[in-house]
CSV table of N, CA and C in Angstrom, one decimal:
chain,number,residue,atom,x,y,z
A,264,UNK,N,2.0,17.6,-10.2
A,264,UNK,CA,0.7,17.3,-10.9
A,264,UNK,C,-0.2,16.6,-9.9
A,265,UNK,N,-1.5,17.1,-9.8
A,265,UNK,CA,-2.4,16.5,-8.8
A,265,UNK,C,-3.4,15.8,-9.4
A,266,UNK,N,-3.6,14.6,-9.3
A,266,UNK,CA,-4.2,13.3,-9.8
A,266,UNK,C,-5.3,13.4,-8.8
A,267,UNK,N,-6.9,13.1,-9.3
A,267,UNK,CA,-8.2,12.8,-8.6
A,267,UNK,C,-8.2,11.5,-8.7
A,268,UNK,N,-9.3,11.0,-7.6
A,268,UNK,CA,-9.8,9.5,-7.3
A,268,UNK,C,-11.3,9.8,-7.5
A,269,UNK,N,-11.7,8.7,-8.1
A,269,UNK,CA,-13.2,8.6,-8.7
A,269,UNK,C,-14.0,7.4,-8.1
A,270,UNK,N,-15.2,7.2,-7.9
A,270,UNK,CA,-15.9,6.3,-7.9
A,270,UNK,C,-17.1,5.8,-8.8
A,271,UNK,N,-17.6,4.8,-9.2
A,271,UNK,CA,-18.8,4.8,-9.7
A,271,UNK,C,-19.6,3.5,-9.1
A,272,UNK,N,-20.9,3.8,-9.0
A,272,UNK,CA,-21.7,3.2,-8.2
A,272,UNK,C,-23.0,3.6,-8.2
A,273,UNK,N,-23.9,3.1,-7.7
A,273,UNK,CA,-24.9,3.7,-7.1
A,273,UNK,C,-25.2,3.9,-5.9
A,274,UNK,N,-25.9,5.7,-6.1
A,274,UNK,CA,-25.7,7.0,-5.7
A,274,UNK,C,-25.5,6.7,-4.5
A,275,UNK,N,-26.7,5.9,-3.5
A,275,UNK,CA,-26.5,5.6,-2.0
A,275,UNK,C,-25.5,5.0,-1.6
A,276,UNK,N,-24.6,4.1,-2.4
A,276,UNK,CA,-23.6,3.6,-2.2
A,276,UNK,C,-22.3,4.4,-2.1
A,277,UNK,N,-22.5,5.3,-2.6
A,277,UNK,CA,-21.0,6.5,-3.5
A,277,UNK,C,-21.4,7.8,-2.3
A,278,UNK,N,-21.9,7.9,-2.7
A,278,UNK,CA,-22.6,9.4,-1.7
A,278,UNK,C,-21.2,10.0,-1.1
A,279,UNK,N,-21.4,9.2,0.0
A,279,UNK,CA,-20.5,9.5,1.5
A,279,UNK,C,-18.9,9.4,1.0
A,280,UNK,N,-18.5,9.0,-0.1
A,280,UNK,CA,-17.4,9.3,-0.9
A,280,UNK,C,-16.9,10.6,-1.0
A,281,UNK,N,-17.5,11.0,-1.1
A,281,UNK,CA,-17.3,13.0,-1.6
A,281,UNK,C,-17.2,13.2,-0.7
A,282,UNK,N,-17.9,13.1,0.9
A,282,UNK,CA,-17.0,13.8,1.8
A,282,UNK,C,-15.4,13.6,2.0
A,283,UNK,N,-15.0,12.8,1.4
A,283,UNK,CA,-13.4,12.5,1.7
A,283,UNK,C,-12.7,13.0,0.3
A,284,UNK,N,-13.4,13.1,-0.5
A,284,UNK,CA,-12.4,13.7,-1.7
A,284,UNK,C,-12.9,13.3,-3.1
A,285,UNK,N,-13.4,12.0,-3.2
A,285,UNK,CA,-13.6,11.8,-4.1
A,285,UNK,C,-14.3,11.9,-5.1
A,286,UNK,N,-14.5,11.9,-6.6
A,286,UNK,CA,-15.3,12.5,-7.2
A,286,UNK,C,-16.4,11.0,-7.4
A,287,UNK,N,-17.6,11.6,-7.1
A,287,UNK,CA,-18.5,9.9,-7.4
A,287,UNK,C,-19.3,10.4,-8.9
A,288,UNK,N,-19.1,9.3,-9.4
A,288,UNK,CA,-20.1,9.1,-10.6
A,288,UNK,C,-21.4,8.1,-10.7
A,289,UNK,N,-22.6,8.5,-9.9
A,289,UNK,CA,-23.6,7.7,-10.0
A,289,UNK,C,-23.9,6.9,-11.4
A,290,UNK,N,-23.8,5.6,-10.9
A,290,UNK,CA,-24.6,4.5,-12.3
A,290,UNK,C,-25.5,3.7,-11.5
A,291,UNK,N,-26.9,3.4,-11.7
A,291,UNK,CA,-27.7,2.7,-11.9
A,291,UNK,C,-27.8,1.2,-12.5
A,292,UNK,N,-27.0,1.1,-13.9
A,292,UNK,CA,-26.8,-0.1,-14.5
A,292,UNK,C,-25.9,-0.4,-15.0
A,293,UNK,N,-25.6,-1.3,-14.9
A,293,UNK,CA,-23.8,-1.9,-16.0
A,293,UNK,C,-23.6,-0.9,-17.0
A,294,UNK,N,-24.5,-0.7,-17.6
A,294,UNK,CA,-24.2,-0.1,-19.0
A,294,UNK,C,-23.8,1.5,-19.3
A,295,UNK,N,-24.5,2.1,-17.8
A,295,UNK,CA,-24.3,3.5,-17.9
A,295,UNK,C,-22.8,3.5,-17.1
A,296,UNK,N,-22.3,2.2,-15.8
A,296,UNK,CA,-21.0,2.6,-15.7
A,296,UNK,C,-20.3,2.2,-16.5
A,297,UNK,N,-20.4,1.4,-17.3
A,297,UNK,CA,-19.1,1.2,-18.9
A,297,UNK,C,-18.9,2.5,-19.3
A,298,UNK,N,-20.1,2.9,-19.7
A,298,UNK,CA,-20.3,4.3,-20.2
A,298,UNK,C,-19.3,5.6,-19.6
A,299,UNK,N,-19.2,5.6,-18.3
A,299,UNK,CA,-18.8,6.3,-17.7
A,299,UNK,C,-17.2,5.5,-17.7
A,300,UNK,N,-16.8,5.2,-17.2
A,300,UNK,CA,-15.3,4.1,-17.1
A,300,UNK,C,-14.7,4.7,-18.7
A,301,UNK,N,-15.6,4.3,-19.9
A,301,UNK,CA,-14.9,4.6,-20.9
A,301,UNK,C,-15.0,5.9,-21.3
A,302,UNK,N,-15.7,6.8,-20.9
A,302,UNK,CA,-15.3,8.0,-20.7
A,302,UNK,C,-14.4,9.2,-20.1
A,303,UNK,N,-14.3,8.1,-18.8
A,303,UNK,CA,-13.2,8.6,-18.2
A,303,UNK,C,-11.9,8.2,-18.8
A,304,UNK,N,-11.8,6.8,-19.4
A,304,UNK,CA,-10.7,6.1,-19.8
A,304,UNK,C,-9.8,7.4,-21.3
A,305,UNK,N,-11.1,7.8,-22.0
A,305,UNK,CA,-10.7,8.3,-23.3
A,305,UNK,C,-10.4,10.0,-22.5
A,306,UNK,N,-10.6,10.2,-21.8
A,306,UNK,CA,-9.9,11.5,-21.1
A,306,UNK,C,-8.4,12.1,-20.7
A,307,UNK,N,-8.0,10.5,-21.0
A,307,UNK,CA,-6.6,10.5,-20.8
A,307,UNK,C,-6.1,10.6,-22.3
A,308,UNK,N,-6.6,10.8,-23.4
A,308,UNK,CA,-5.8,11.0,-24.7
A,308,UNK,C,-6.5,12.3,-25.5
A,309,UNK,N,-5.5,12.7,-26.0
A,309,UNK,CA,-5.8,14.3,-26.6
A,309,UNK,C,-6.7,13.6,-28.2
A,310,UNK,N,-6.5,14.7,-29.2
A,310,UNK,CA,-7.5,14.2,-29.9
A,310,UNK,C,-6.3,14.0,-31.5
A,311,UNK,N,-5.3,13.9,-30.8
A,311,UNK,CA,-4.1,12.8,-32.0
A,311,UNK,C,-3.9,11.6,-31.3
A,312,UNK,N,-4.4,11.3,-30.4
A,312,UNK,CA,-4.3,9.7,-29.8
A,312,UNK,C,-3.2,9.4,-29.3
A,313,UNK,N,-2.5,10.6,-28.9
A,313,UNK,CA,-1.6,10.8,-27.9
A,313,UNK,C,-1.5,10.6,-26.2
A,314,UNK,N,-0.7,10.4,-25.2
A,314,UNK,CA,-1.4,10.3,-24.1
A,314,UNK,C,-1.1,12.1,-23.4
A,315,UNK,N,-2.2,12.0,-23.2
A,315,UNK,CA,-2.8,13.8,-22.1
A,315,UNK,C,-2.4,13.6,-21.2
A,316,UNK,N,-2.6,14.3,-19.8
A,316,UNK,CA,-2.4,14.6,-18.9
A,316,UNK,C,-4.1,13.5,-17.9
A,317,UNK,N,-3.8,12.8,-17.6
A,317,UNK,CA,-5.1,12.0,-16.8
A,317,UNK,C,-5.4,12.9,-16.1
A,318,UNK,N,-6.5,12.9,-15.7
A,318,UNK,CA,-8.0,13.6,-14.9
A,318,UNK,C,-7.6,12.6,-13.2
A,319,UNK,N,-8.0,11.6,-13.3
A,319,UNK,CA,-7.9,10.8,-12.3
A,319,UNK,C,-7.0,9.8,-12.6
A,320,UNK,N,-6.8,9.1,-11.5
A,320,UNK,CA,-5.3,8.4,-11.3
A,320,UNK,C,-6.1,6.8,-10.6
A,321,UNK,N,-7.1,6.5,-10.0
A,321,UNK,CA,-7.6,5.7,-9.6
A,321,UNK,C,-9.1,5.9,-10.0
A,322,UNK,N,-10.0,4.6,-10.4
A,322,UNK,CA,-11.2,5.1,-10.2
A,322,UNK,C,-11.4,3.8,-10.0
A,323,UNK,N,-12.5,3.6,-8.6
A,323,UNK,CA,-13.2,2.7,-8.3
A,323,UNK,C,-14.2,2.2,-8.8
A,324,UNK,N,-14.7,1.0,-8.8
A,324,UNK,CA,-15.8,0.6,-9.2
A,324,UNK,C,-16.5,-0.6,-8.6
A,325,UNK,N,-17.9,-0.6,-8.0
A,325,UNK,CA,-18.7,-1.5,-7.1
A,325,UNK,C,-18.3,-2.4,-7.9
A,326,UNK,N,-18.0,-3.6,-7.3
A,326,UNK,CA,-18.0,-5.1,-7.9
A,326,UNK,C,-19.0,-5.1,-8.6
A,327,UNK,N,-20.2,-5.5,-8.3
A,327,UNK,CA,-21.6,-5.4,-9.5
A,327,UNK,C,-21.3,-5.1,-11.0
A,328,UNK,N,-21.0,-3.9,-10.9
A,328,UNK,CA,-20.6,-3.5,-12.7
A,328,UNK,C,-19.3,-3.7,-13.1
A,329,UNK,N,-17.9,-4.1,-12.4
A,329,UNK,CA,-17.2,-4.7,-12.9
A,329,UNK,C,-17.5,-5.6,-13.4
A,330,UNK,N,-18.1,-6.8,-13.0
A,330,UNK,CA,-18.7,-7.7,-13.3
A,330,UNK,C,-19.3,-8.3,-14.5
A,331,UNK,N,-20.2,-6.8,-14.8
A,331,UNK,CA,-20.6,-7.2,-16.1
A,331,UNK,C,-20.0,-6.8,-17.5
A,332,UNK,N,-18.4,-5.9,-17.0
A,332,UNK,CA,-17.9,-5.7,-18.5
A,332,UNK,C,-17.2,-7.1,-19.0
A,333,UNK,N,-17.1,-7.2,-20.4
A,333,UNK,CA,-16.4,-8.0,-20.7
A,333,UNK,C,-14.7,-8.4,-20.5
A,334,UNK,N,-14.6,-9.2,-20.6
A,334,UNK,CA,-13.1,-9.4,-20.7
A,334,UNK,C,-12.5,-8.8,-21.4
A,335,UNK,N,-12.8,-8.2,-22.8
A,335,UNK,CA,-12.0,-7.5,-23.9
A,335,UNK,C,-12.3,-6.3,-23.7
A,336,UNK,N,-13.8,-5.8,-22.6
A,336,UNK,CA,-13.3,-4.4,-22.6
A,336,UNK,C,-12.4,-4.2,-20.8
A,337,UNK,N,-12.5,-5.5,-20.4
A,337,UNK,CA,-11.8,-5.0,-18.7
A,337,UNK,C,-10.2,-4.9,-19.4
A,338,UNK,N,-10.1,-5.7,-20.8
A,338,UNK,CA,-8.5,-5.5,-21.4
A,338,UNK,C,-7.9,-4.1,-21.9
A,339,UNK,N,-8.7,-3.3,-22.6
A,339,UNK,CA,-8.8,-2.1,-23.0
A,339,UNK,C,-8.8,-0.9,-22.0
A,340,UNK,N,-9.4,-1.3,-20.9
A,340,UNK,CA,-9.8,-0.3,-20.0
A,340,UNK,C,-8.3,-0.6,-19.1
A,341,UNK,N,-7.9,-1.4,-18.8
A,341,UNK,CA,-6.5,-2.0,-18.6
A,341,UNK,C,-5.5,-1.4,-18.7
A,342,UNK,N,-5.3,-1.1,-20.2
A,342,UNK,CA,-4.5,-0.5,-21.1
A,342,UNK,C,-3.8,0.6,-20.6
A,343,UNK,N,-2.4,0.8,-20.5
A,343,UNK,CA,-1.8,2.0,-19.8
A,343,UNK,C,-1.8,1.9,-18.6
A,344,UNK,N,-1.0,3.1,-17.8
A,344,UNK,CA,-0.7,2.9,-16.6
A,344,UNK,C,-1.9,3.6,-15.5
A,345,UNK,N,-2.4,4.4,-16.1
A,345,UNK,CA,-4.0,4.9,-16.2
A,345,UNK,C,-5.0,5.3,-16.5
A,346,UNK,N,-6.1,5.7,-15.5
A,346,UNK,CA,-6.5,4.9,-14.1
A,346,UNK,C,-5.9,3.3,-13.6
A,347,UNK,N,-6.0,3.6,-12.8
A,347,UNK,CA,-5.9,2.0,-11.9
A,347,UNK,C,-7.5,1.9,-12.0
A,348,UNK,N,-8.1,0.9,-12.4
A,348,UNK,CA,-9.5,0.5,-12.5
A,348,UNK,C,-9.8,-0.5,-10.9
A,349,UNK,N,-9.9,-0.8,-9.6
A,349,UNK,CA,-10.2,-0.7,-8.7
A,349,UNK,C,-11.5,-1.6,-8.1
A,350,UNK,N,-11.9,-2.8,-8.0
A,350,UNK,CA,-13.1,-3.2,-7.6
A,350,UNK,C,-13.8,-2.9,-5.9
A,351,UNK,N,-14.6,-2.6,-5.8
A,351,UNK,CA,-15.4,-2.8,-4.4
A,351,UNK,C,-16.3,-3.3,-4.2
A,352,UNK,N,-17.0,-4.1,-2.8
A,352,UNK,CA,-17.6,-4.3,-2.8
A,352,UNK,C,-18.8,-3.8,-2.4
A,353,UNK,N,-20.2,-3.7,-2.9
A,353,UNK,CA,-21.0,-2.9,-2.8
A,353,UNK,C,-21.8,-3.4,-1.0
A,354,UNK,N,-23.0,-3.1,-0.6
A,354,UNK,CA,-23.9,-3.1,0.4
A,354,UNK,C,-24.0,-4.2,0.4
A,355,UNK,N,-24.3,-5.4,-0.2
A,355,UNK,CA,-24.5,-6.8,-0.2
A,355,UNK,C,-23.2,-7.5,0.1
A,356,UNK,N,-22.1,-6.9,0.1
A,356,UNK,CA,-20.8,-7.9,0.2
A,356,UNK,C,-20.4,-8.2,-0.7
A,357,UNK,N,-18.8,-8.9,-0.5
A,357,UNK,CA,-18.4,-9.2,-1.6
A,357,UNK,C,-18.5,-10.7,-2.2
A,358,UNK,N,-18.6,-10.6,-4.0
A,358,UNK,CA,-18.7,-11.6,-4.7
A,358,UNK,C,-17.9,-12.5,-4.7
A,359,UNK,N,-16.3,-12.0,-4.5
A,359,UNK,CA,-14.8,-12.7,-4.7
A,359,UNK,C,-14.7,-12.4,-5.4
A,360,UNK,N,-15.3,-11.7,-6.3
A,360,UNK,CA,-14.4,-10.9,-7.6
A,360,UNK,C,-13.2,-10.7,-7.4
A,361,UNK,N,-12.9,-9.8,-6.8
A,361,UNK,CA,-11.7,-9.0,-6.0
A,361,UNK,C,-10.4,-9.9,-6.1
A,362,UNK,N,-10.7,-10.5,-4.7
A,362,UNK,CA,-10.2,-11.7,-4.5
A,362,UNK,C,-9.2,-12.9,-5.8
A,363,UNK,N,-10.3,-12.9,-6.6
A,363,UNK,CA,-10.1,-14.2,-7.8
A,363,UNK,C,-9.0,-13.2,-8.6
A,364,UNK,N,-9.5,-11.8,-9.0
A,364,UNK,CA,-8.6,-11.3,-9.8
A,364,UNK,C,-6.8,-10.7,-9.4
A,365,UNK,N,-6.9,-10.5,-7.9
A,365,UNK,CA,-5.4,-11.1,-7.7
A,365,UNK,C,-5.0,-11.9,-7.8
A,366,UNK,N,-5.6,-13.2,-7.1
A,366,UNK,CA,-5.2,-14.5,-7.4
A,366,UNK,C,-4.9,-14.5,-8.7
A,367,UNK,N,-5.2,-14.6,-9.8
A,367,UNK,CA,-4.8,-14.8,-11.6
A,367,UNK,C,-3.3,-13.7,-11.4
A,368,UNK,N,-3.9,-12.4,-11.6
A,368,UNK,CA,-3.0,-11.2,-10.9
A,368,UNK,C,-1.2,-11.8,-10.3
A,369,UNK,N,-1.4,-12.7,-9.4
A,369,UNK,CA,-0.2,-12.9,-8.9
A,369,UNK,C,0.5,-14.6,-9.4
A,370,UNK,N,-0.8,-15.5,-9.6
A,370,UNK,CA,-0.8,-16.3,-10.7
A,370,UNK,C,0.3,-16.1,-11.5
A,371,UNK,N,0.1,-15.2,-12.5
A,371,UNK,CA,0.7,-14.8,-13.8
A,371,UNK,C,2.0,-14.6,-13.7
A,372,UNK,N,2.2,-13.7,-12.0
A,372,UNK,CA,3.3,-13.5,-11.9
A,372,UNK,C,4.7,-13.8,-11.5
A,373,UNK,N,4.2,-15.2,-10.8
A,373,UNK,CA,5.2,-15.9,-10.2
A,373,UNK,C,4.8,-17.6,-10.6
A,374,UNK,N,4.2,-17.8,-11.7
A,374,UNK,CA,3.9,-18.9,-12.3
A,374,UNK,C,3.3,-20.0,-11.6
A,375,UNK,N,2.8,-19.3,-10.6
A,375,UNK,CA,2.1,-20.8,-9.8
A,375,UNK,C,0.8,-19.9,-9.2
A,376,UNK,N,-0.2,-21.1,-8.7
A,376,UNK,CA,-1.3,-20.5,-7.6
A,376,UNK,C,-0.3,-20.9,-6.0
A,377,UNK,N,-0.2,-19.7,-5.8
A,377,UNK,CA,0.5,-19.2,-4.5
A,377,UNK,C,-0.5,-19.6,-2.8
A,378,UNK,N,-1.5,-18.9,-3.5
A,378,UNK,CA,-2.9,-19.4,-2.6
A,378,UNK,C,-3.5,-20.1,-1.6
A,379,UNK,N,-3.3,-21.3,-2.7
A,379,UNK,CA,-3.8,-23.1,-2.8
A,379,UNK,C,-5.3,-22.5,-2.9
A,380,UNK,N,-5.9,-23.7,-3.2
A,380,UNK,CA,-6.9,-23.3,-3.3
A,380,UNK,C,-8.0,-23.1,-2.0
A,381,UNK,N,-8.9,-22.3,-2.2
A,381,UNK,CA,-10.1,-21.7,-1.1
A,381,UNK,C,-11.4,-22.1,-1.6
C-alpha cells in the first residue's frame, strides 16, 4: 500500500514541495488550513466511521497555522495512528513550537524534563 506526504502552507512556501513528491495544499489563513487538515483527517474513515484506507501517511504543516488550532482540535486531529500531523517552520523561522512539543512529547514519556531547561 502506497501512502502520500502532504503539505499545507502558503503557496510560496509549499510550491517547491511538489517537485519532490509532495502533494501541497495552499492555505492563506489558519482557518482555511484547519479546514484542510480536517479534511484530510476525515479521509481516513468510510462513511460507517470505520477506519479506510488513509490517502496520506504524513502531512506537514507551517508552524504558523499549527499554532492557531486549538488544543482540543490538535487532540482530535491526533487521534489514530494517521497522518502524522508534522510542524515546520515557515520563511521567518522558527517559533519553538516544534521544539516545546517534543519536549512535553518526551516529558510524558519518561516522566521528567530530560532537556533542563533552555
Amino acid at each position: 500500500m502506497k501512502f502520500g506526504i502532504a503539505i499545507i502552507g502558503r503557496r510560496e512556501e509549499i510550491l517547491g514541495f511538489s517537485a519532490v513528491g509532495l502533494t501541497i495544499f495552499p492555505a492563506e489563513t489558519g482557518e482555511v488550513a484547519r479546514e484542510i487538515l480536517f479534511d484530510l483527517k476525515r479521509a481516513l474513515t468510510d462513511e460507517t466511521h470505520t477506519i479506510g484506507t488513509p490517502k496520506f501517511a504524513i502531512v506537514f504543516v507551517m508552524e504558523e497555522f499549527i499554532r492557531s488550532l486549538t488544543q482540543e482540535e490538535l487532540t482530535k486531529l491526533s487521534a489514530g495512528a494517521l497522518p502524522s500531523i508534522i510542524s515546520l517552520p515557515g520563511n521567518s523561522g522558527s517559533t519553538g513550537y516544534g521544539n516545546e512539543k517534543i519536549r512535553r512529547i518526551v516529558e510524558k514519556a519518561v516522566g521528567s524534563d530530560i532537556f533542563g531547561n533552555s
